[in-house]
Structures are given as structure tokens and as C-alpha cells.
Amino acid sequence: MNFIRGVIGGQGAGPQPSGAETIQKLCDRVASSTLLEDRRDAVRALKSLSKKYRMEVGTQAMDHLITILQTDRSDSEILGYALDTLYNIICNDEEEEQDEAAQKQADDLGAQFTEAFIQDPEHITLLLTLLEEFDFHVRWPGVKLLTALLKNQGVQVQGIILVSPMGVSRLMDLLADSREVIRNDGLLLLQQLTKGNAAIQKIVAFENAFERLLDIITEEGSSDGGIVVEDCLLLLLNLLKNNSSNQNFFKEGSYIQRMKPWFEVGDDNSGWSAQKVTNLHLMLQLVRVMVSPVNSPGATASCQKSMFQCGLLQQLCTILMATGVPADILTETINTVSEVIRGSQINQDYFASVNAPSNPPRPAIVVLLMSMVNDRQPFVLRCAVLYCFQCFLYKNQKGQGEIVATLLPSTIDANSISAGQLLCGGLFSPDSLSNWCAAVALAHALQDNLTQKEQLLRVQLATSLGKPPVSLLQQCTNILSQGDKITRRGSKVQTRVGLLILLCTWINNCPIAVTHFLHNQENVPFLTAQISENLGEDERLVQGLCALLLGICIYYNDNSLENYTKEKLKQLIEKRIGKENFVEKLGFITKHELYSRAAQKPQPVFPSPEQMLFDHEFTKLVKELEGVITKAVHKSSEEEKKEEEVKKTLEQHDNIVTQYKELIREQDAQIQELKEQVTSMTSQNEKLQTTITQQLSQIQQHKDQYNILKLKLGKESQSQSHVSDQADGSQVNGMQIEELTQLREELDELRQQHTLLQTQLSDKDTLINTLRSDAPDTTERPASDNSELIQELEALRSQVQSQSAEIGQLKSENQDLLRKAETLPSAAHSDTDGSSDSTKMTELESRLGSQTAESERLKEEVRSLSDSRKELEQQLASVNSTVAILQTEKSKLQTEVQESKKEQDDLLMLLADQDQKIQSLKLKLKDLGQAVEDDDDLDTRDPTDEDDDDD
């Protein structure tokens, strides 16, 4: 202890040891002391020397300090001293004022010590383990040390933490620490951890980071909060920027809705603190990250929809129209609203309906355009308004039509200022930046909208009193052609570039506008003069744009003006300029240093007004037209004629192919119709088969009934013969009375049997009638099934005839029985009363007579049944003929189907021949240098595209 006191602050009698010697002795004490207290004092001394002797402590003590972290885990005090010492030697203290060389040396030193510390990945794992300690003296310096390591060697440390088990989860626990200093430093640590590492960003997001950060922002007062809110917003930006997975998770978790309260500013917007401005600026950037044009279109559209539904867009528009908002917040709000509405029809429609709180109310678009064409407004604000106007018109033909309509004579309102009037005023303003912004804004109102390009040709301008009005197109070209007047009006290259951008966008893909432009006799000479001159570096861009404008006049020329046909314009270029020189001047556009900057993103961002020359959408137009104009200029008249001939040939082939396609479609329809007919006939045939099966079953039932009847009749005849034998025996044996009684009973039974037989025959007749009524439904019965039915009916008729014979036999047996009964009165008279016997016999005779009549009637019914069978046979014959006719028709249909297939195969062969001819013609076209479209493009292209090709 005395030694340490002497080293640190004591007065020694001899010469004082150097810092390196003192640090060496302290390191030896840390390594060799067995008492924890001695080691703790030595580490405390190293901590006090680490800032002044950073190099020496880092070089000599780092390994000993790491050993302390590994072995003395039970003492939080020595762990804290060791972590603080490591932090002092690794951290580059940026707060101290140092010269550039000293600061660079300190940075290099921190990087060296960091690299030495992370050389063993286990050291980072050890540090993550120490962060689980709740003791403040361990956790807080551990957080600061890990943050410093990430600042110095972020990529390497991120890789180690990423593969460490539960490494990110341990760091996320810092946000839940109740001690604000640890939570706040934990935010700084997570900021460094999530920089540029998408994998860690995803893990942090799925560790519920969004919920925790938004809760902290709300607890700290949202935009009115302090530096903690700023740190939370910076961490959110790290998690969401260029990370589509986290953006989708943020949207799906309904966190966009929780952003709305951030922008609820009051009426009193005076006295904004610098921290509030910073917080709100970051909040607006966070909204822009979710709807950035670089995101996938689907994700951006979904976020735009959510922002409209939750009222976030409405809240932003409120800030946009509020008074007293700082200029930088207003500028960023305009940019944010721009990207929220870009390409979203519902958001664009809402923005068009927003009015400024003025008297009378004015549309927000008009108020913003007034700022854009006002040269007293800040440059960044004017750029933001232009971007907002461009986003409002992006893929919004309805909005384009509304802007152009404010310029048309029929819709101009003299009592109010419209967007079109402001654009025209800016277009011809003395301020060159206003000229450029107005020209580009008007060009966006015409972008990819042929209808509005033609409508804008109707706009007339009154230049001065006493002179007739001129068209807007004429006025733009007049200003271009009067170079000396432009200079006197204070306009520069920026004005001319803006007007040329407007004219190129206007006449592009619009032959009518090209004709109007060429109708002015001064335009073409002016363009050729501009292109052919050797001007300075600043004028090269103007020359390139003039070449582009003249090339559009050639490419989209419909040859309606005799003096300026395609061929004459190309001859003019060859004589006055030269084709190679023309192409070289055209290439000046893409070679300009500001061209690539504008092509990167839609938002116009320029360091100064003078560099504001290119528009993002116009760069895409240049890229599209440069190649086709070059080919159009180099083509000779013969090549164009050949191309026209090839186009006509291709059109003829296309017409032939179209006719064949239509024919094939018709044949396909016919084949489909025939298939449907075959299917219908097949189903009908199946139904008829079912009907025949049912009828066959009914006939079988009929046969069974006849068999049963036949058996019953056989039993009756046997019983009658038995009764006759008994009667004879009674006469022989002298027992006539008993036989007579038995005979009466037999007669009663016979009568009942006749009644039953009559009922059965009646049922049979009903069944036959049913079969007769069902006969028409069997018109399509197969011939084989009908023949079987006829055979069965023949068998049934033979059975009925046999039954009729049996009935006749029964009748004869009844007559015999009657004769026997007549002999009974004489024999019975000797023993009984004659009068009673006579009466009984009379009754018996009457009964036998009625039985005989009944039998005759039954026989007549059998005859009628036989006649009905004959009629049924005739109907079956007609069925057979109908079936034969249907089979003949079916065979004809099948023959027609085969012929149609054969014709279709022939047509396909013809199509293959035509395709080969077309391919050969296309190869010839390609050899000639002509771009040839694919067949699918030719089939699916829009009719307007065909017209353009013809032009």
C-alpha cells in the first residue's frame, strides 16, 4: 500500500520513477499479489494512469486486466476498475481539443488496442457475460467498453456478437434497465451494433425493439423530448433503412399508427427548441424510410395506404399549411408528403383537396407553387415544392388533366390564381431558377399523357397589347430562338435547358405536336445553327438538347409537312451538321457531370441553384431516345424504303396469321360444339339404356306373374277333376246329396278363382298400357336390346295363348260338371223333397251359366290383350328404325370431326411455313440494323403503338 501511495502521489527521497516503470511495477503487483485488496488497489492505480499513459497501460496491462475479468468475477469493484481502465485505453476521447495529427494518432491507437482485444473472440463473449451482472459498477463500464469496441472495429465485433449464443438478446435487456444512464448508453450501444448489418437488425427487431423504443419515445415526450428521443429515433432509422423485412414487420405490427401523435403540433409554433427541431426532423425521415421510392412498389403502396387510413398524411398536411413552422422542418415535411403521395391515387386525390387556411381558401398545390416561383424563398424549399409537385403528378393522369385544364381558355378564372397561371408566370419569369422549375413541373404534367400533350397545344398567351395571342408552344420556341433577348432578360443556360426539357417531353411520342413545332419556319434553322456551332463548355448541354429535340422531330414525324419530312430533315442534318457531328452533340447530354446525379433518385438534390439542370424523369427519356434517334438519323432513304416494305410484308403476314388464328378459333368453337353434342347424345343414350333396363325388369315381373297364374289355374283344374270323380263315386255309392253339397262349395271356390283371374288380367292390361305409353321414350334404344324385348314379348304371347287354352279347357270342364249336376235331381228325389232339389238345381244351373259367360268374357279380354301385343310390336319396329337413323347421324358427325381435325392440321402446317418466312424476314431486318419486335409483342401491343411505328 505504501508503495502504491508513493507511486501515485507520495514524495520520494530519490529520483522519481518514470511512468512506464511505475506501470510495470503495478502490472507485476496485479499478476503476483495473492490478496484481492492488493490487486484491487493496483488496478485502481492503473485506472488513474490510463488516460495520461494510454500507450504504456495498453501495452503492458491489457492482458493482466483481461485476466482480472476472468478470475475475479466475485468482486464487482475490481471488475469495474478493470473495465474502466480498458475503456480509457480503447476509447478515442473526441471531446478533448486536439490538433488533427494528435487526433489521428489517438484514433490509430484505439484501433490497435481494439484489434488486440478482439483477437480472441472469447474476450467479447466474456464481456457479454459481464453485462448480465446487475451491479451498476460492472454493467455501466461494460456497456461503454463494448460501445467503444464497436466504434473502432464495428464489422469484426458485430460478427463475433452475431455468432455468440444469446449475444444480441443480452444487449436488448439493457433497454429494460430501470437506471436511465444504463438504458441511454444501451441505446448508443445498439446504434453502433445495428449499423450496416441486416442480420443483426432483424434479430433486434424481432426482440421486440420497436415496441420498447416507441414506448421510450412516448415516455420521454415524443417530439418535445430530449436527447433520449433522438437516440431512439436514430436506432429506429438503423433498423428500418434499406431493410425490407423490418419495414414489413413494422407495418404489420401496426406501428405506423403510433407515429401519428408525433406530428400533432399546436397552434403556437413559436419558440421551437433545437432538440425539438432535431427530433421532428428524424421523425419525418422515419416516415420517408417507409415510403421511399427505392423500396419495392408493393411495400411502398401498402405503407402509403396505412398512412392515409390512420390519418398520418392528414396530420402531415396540417403541418404543411401551419404558420410559424421552422423552414427546415417545413422543407422536410414537404419532402415527406411528396413521397407519401407518390404513385398513390387515393393519397394524390386527398392532397389535391387540401386547402390552405387563407381567406379565401386556396388549394395547397397553388400555395406551394407560389413558393416555388418566388425567388425570395430558400433554394431547398423551392426544390422540395418541385419534388412535391412531381410526386403529385407521378402516374396520376387525373391530376395531370386538372393542371392542364387550368391553362385552357374555357376553364380560366380571372378572379383566382390557378396552378397553370403560376407555371406560365414562372416559365417566363426573369429568374432563371423559376424558369427551370416551372418548365420541369409543366413537363411532368405531360409525362406519358398523349391527351394532355394535345390539349396543351390549345393554350394561347397574350404577349402584349395590340398583338394577336400566340400558342404556348410558339412562345417557348420564340424565347429559345431569340438568344440575345434572353440574355437581356437575365436568363442563362438554365432557362434554355428548362425550355428544351419541356419541348422534348411535349413533342415526344406526339406527331401532332411535332407538326405544330415544325410549322414554325424559324425553329429548324435555329436548331441546326445551335448544333453546328462550336460553343463553350457551358453551351454543350444546350447543343445536346437541341440535337435531341431535332431527333424527336425526325423519329416522330408523320411527313404531313412537305418541307420537313423525315428524309428532308435528315438531308438537312447531313449537309449543315454532319451525321457524326450530330450524334456526338447528342451524346453531350449523358456525358454531363450532373446527368448521373439526377438519374440516381427522383428527388432533385443539388448543392447550388446553378447546378440544377437535369430532372430524373427526363434522364430516363434521354436514355430511351438516344439510341433510336441515332439509328433514325443514320438510316438512308433506301433502308427506310426497305424497312417500310418489310413492315408492310410483316403486316401482311400478320394479317394472314390473324386470319388463320381466327379460322382456327372458329374451328375450335365448332369442334367444341360437336364435342358437346356428342356428350349430350352419350348422356341421352345412357338414359335410354336405363329406361330399357327398367322395362326389362317390368317384363320379367310380368312373366313371373303369368307363371304364378298358370300354376294357380293348374291347381284349379286338378281340384275340379277331383270333384267330378267324387260326384261319380257318390252316385255309385248312393250319396248324391253329400256330393251335391260338396259340388256347390267347389263351384263357389271356382267363382272366386274366376274373379281372381279377372283381377289379374286387369292388372296385366294396365301393365301393357303402361308399356305402351313408355314406348316413345325408347326411340333411341339399341337394336340388340329391342330384339330381345320382341323375343320376350313373343314368349309372353305364347304364354297368354296357353292360358287362353287352359281357360277353354276349364269352360269344357264346367259344362261337364253341369251335365253331371242335371243327373242329380232324379237320384235325389227318392229320398228328399223334389221341389227343394229342383230349386237348388236351378240355382246351380244359373250359377254355371254365369260362370260360362264369365269365362267367355275372359276369353275376349285375352284376345284384346293379344291385339295390344301386336301394336306394341309395331311400335318396337318403329323404335328400331329410329335407332338406326340416330346411329347413321352419329357416324356422320364423327366423320365431320375427323375432317375438321385434318383441316386444322393442314392449317398448322401453313402457319409453320408462314412463321419460317417471318423469321427469315426478321433476320434480314436485323442484318440491316433494324430493331425487330417479338411475335408476342406484336400480338399484344396497343393500337397506338402501331400508329407510332407507322409514323
PDB file of N, CA and C in Angstrom, residues 260 263-267 269 311-323 325 330 333 337 350-351 354-357 364:
ATOM      1  N   LYS A 260     -48.460   8.705 -35.644  1.00  0.00           N
ATOM      2  CA  LYS A 260     -49.311   9.881 -35.863  1.00  0.00           C
ATOM      3  C   LYS A 260     -49.211  10.915 -34.738  1.00  0.00           C
ATOM      4  N   PHE A 263     -46.705  14.075 -34.711  1.00  0.00           N
ATOM      5  CA  PHE A 263     -46.827  15.262 -35.561  1.00  0.00           C
ATOM      6  C   PHE A 263     -48.018  16.132 -35.170  1.00  0.00           C
ATOM      7  N   GLU A 264     -48.523  15.955 -33.978  1.00  0.00           N
ATOM      8  CA  GLU A 264     -49.644  16.775 -33.511  1.00  0.00           C
ATOM      9  C   GLU A 264     -49.081  18.039 -32.873  1.00  0.00           C
ATOM     10  N   VAL A 265     -48.757  19.018 -33.692  1.00  0.00           N
ATOM     11  CA  VAL A 265     -48.218  20.293 -33.207  1.00  0.00           C
ATOM     12  C   VAL A 265     -49.370  21.251 -32.947  1.00  0.00           C
ATOM     13  N   GLY A 266     -49.196  22.110 -31.991  1.00  0.00           N
ATOM     14  CA  GLY A 266     -50.252  23.045 -31.630  1.00  0.00           C
ATOM     15  C   GLY A 266     -50.278  24.260 -32.538  1.00  0.00           C
ATOM     16  N   ASP A 267     -51.190  25.184 -32.201  1.00  0.00           N
ATOM     17  CA  ASP A 267     -51.318  26.412 -32.989  1.00  0.00           C
ATOM     18  C   ASP A 267     -50.135  27.354 -32.758  1.00  0.00           C
ATOM     19  N   ASN A 269     -46.625  27.833 -32.742  1.00  0.00           N
ATOM     20  CA  ASN A 269     -45.408  27.176 -33.224  1.00  0.00           C
ATOM     21  C   ASN A 269     -44.180  28.054 -33.063  1.00  0.00           C
ATOM     22  N   GLY A 311     -54.610   8.434 -40.684  1.00  0.00           N
ATOM     23  CA  GLY A 311     -54.642   9.884 -40.548  1.00  0.00           C
ATOM     24  C   GLY A 311     -53.273  10.532 -40.498  1.00  0.00           C
ATOM     25  N   LEU A 312     -52.202   9.776 -40.736  1.00  0.00           N
ATOM     26  CA  LEU A 312     -50.858  10.355 -40.686  1.00  0.00           C
ATOM     27  C   LEU A 312     -50.646  11.365 -41.808  1.00  0.00           C
ATOM     28  N   LEU A 313     -51.130  11.057 -43.017  1.00  0.00           N
ATOM     29  CA  LEU A 313     -50.994  12.004 -44.128  1.00  0.00           C
ATOM     30  C   LEU A 313     -51.742  13.297 -43.824  1.00  0.00           C
ATOM     31  N   GLN A 314     -52.929  13.176 -43.275  1.00  0.00           N
ATOM     32  CA  GLN A 314     -53.698  14.370 -42.929  1.00  0.00           C
ATOM     33  C   GLN A 314     -52.947  15.229 -41.909  1.00  0.00           C
ATOM     34  N   GLN A 315     -52.290  14.564 -40.944  1.00  0.00           N
ATOM     35  CA  GLN A 315     -51.542  15.300 -39.935  1.00  0.00           C
ATOM     36  C   GLN A 315     -50.345  16.021 -40.550  1.00  0.00           C
ATOM     37  N   LEU A 316     -49.672  15.365 -41.502  1.00  0.00           N
ATOM     38  CA  LEU A 316     -48.540  15.998 -42.178  1.00  0.00           C
ATOM     39  C   LEU A 316     -48.997  17.202 -43.002  1.00  0.00           C
ATOM     40  N   CYS A 317     -50.148  17.084 -43.641  1.00  0.00           N
ATOM     41  CA  CYS A 317     -50.667  18.212 -44.424  1.00  0.00           C
ATOM     42  C   CYS A 317     -51.038  19.385 -43.507  1.00  0.00           C
ATOM     43  N   THR A 318     -51.456  19.076 -42.284  1.00  0.00           N
ATOM     44  CA  THR A 318     -51.738  20.140 -41.321  1.00  0.00           C
ATOM     45  C   THR A 318     -50.474  20.921 -40.991  1.00  0.00           C
ATOM     46  N   ILE A 319     -49.360  20.203 -40.772  1.00  0.00           N
ATOM     47  CA  ILE A 319     -48.078  20.884 -40.539  1.00  0.00           C
ATOM     48  C   ILE A 319     -47.678  21.683 -41.766  1.00  0.00           C
ATOM     49  N   LEU A 320     -47.965  21.133 -42.941  1.00  0.00           N
ATOM     50  CA  LEU A 320     -47.589  21.781 -44.198  1.00  0.00           C
ATOM     51  C   LEU A 320     -48.238  23.152 -44.334  1.00  0.00           C
ATOM     52  N   MET A 321     -49.480  23.263 -43.879  1.00  0.00           N
ATOM     53  CA  MET A 321     -50.227  24.510 -44.023  1.00  0.00           C
ATOM     54  C   MET A 321     -50.194  25.371 -42.767  1.00  0.00           C
ATOM     55  N   ALA A 322     -49.493  24.917 -41.702  1.00  0.00           N
ATOM     56  CA  ALA A 322     -49.449  25.678 -40.455  1.00  0.00           C
ATOM     57  C   ALA A 322     -48.482  26.853 -40.591  1.00  0.00           C
ATOM     58  N   THR A 323     -48.650  27.843 -39.720  1.00  0.00           N
ATOM     59  CA  THR A 323     -47.778  29.017 -39.705  1.00  0.00           C
ATOM     60  C   THR A 323     -46.796  28.899 -38.550  1.00  0.00           C
ATOM     61  N   VAL A 325     -43.908  27.358 -38.550  1.00  0.00           N
ATOM     62  CA  VAL A 325     -43.092  26.150 -38.568  1.00  0.00           C
ATOM     63  C   VAL A 325     -41.706  26.519 -39.098  1.00  0.00           C
ATOM     64  N   LEU A 330     -40.362  22.603 -42.319  1.00  0.00           N
ATOM     65  CA  LEU A 330     -41.337  22.743 -43.406  1.00  0.00           C
ATOM     66  C   LEU A 330     -40.813  22.092 -44.681  1.00  0.00           C
ATOM     67  N   THR A 333     -40.985  18.348 -44.252  1.00  0.00           N
ATOM     68  CA  THR A 333     -42.389  17.921 -44.291  1.00  0.00           C
ATOM     69  C   THR A 333     -42.896  17.851 -45.721  1.00  0.00           C
ATOM     70  N   VAL A 337     -44.351  14.516 -47.394  1.00  0.00           N
ATOM     71  CA  VAL A 337     -45.667  14.425 -48.039  1.00  0.00           C
ATOM     72  C   VAL A 337     -45.508  13.988 -49.489  1.00  0.00           C
ATOM     73  N   TYR A 350     -56.437  13.019 -52.184  1.00  0.00           N
ATOM     74  CA  TYR A 350     -56.611  13.755 -50.924  1.00  0.00           C
ATOM     75  C   TYR A 350     -55.768  15.029 -50.929  1.00  0.00           C
ATOM     76  N   PHE A 351     -54.529  14.927 -51.383  1.00  0.00           N
ATOM     77  CA  PHE A 351     -53.663  16.113 -51.401  1.00  0.00           C
ATOM     78  C   PHE A 351     -54.253  17.196 -52.293  1.00  0.00           C
ATOM     79  N   VAL A 354     -56.709  19.356 -50.329  1.00  0.00           N
ATOM     80  CA  VAL A 354     -56.253  20.116 -49.165  1.00  0.00           C
ATOM     81  C   VAL A 354     -56.223  21.603 -49.513  1.00  0.00           C
ATOM     82  N   ASN A 355     -56.785  22.431 -48.618  1.00  0.00           N
ATOM     83  CA  ASN A 355     -56.799  23.878 -48.807  1.00  0.00           C
ATOM     84  C   ASN A 355     -56.003  24.555 -47.697  1.00  0.00           C
ATOM     85  N   ALA A 356     -55.354  25.641 -48.054  1.00  0.00           N
ATOM     86  CA  ALA A 356     -54.614  26.420 -47.058  1.00  0.00           C
ATOM     87  C   ALA A 356     -55.602  27.264 -46.251  1.00  0.00           C
ATOM     88  N   PRO A 357     -55.311  27.507 -44.959  1.00  0.00           N
ATOM     89  CA  PRO A 357     -56.220  28.313 -44.116  1.00  0.00           C
ATOM     90  C   PRO A 357     -56.091  29.802 -44.425  1.00  0.00           C
ATOM     91  N   ALA A 364     -53.740  23.766 -51.595  1.00  0.00           N
ATOM     92  CA  ALA A 364     -52.354  23.653 -51.125  1.00  0.00           C
ATOM     93  C   ALA A 364     -51.375  23.635 -52.285  1.00  0.00           C
TER      94      ALA A 364
END
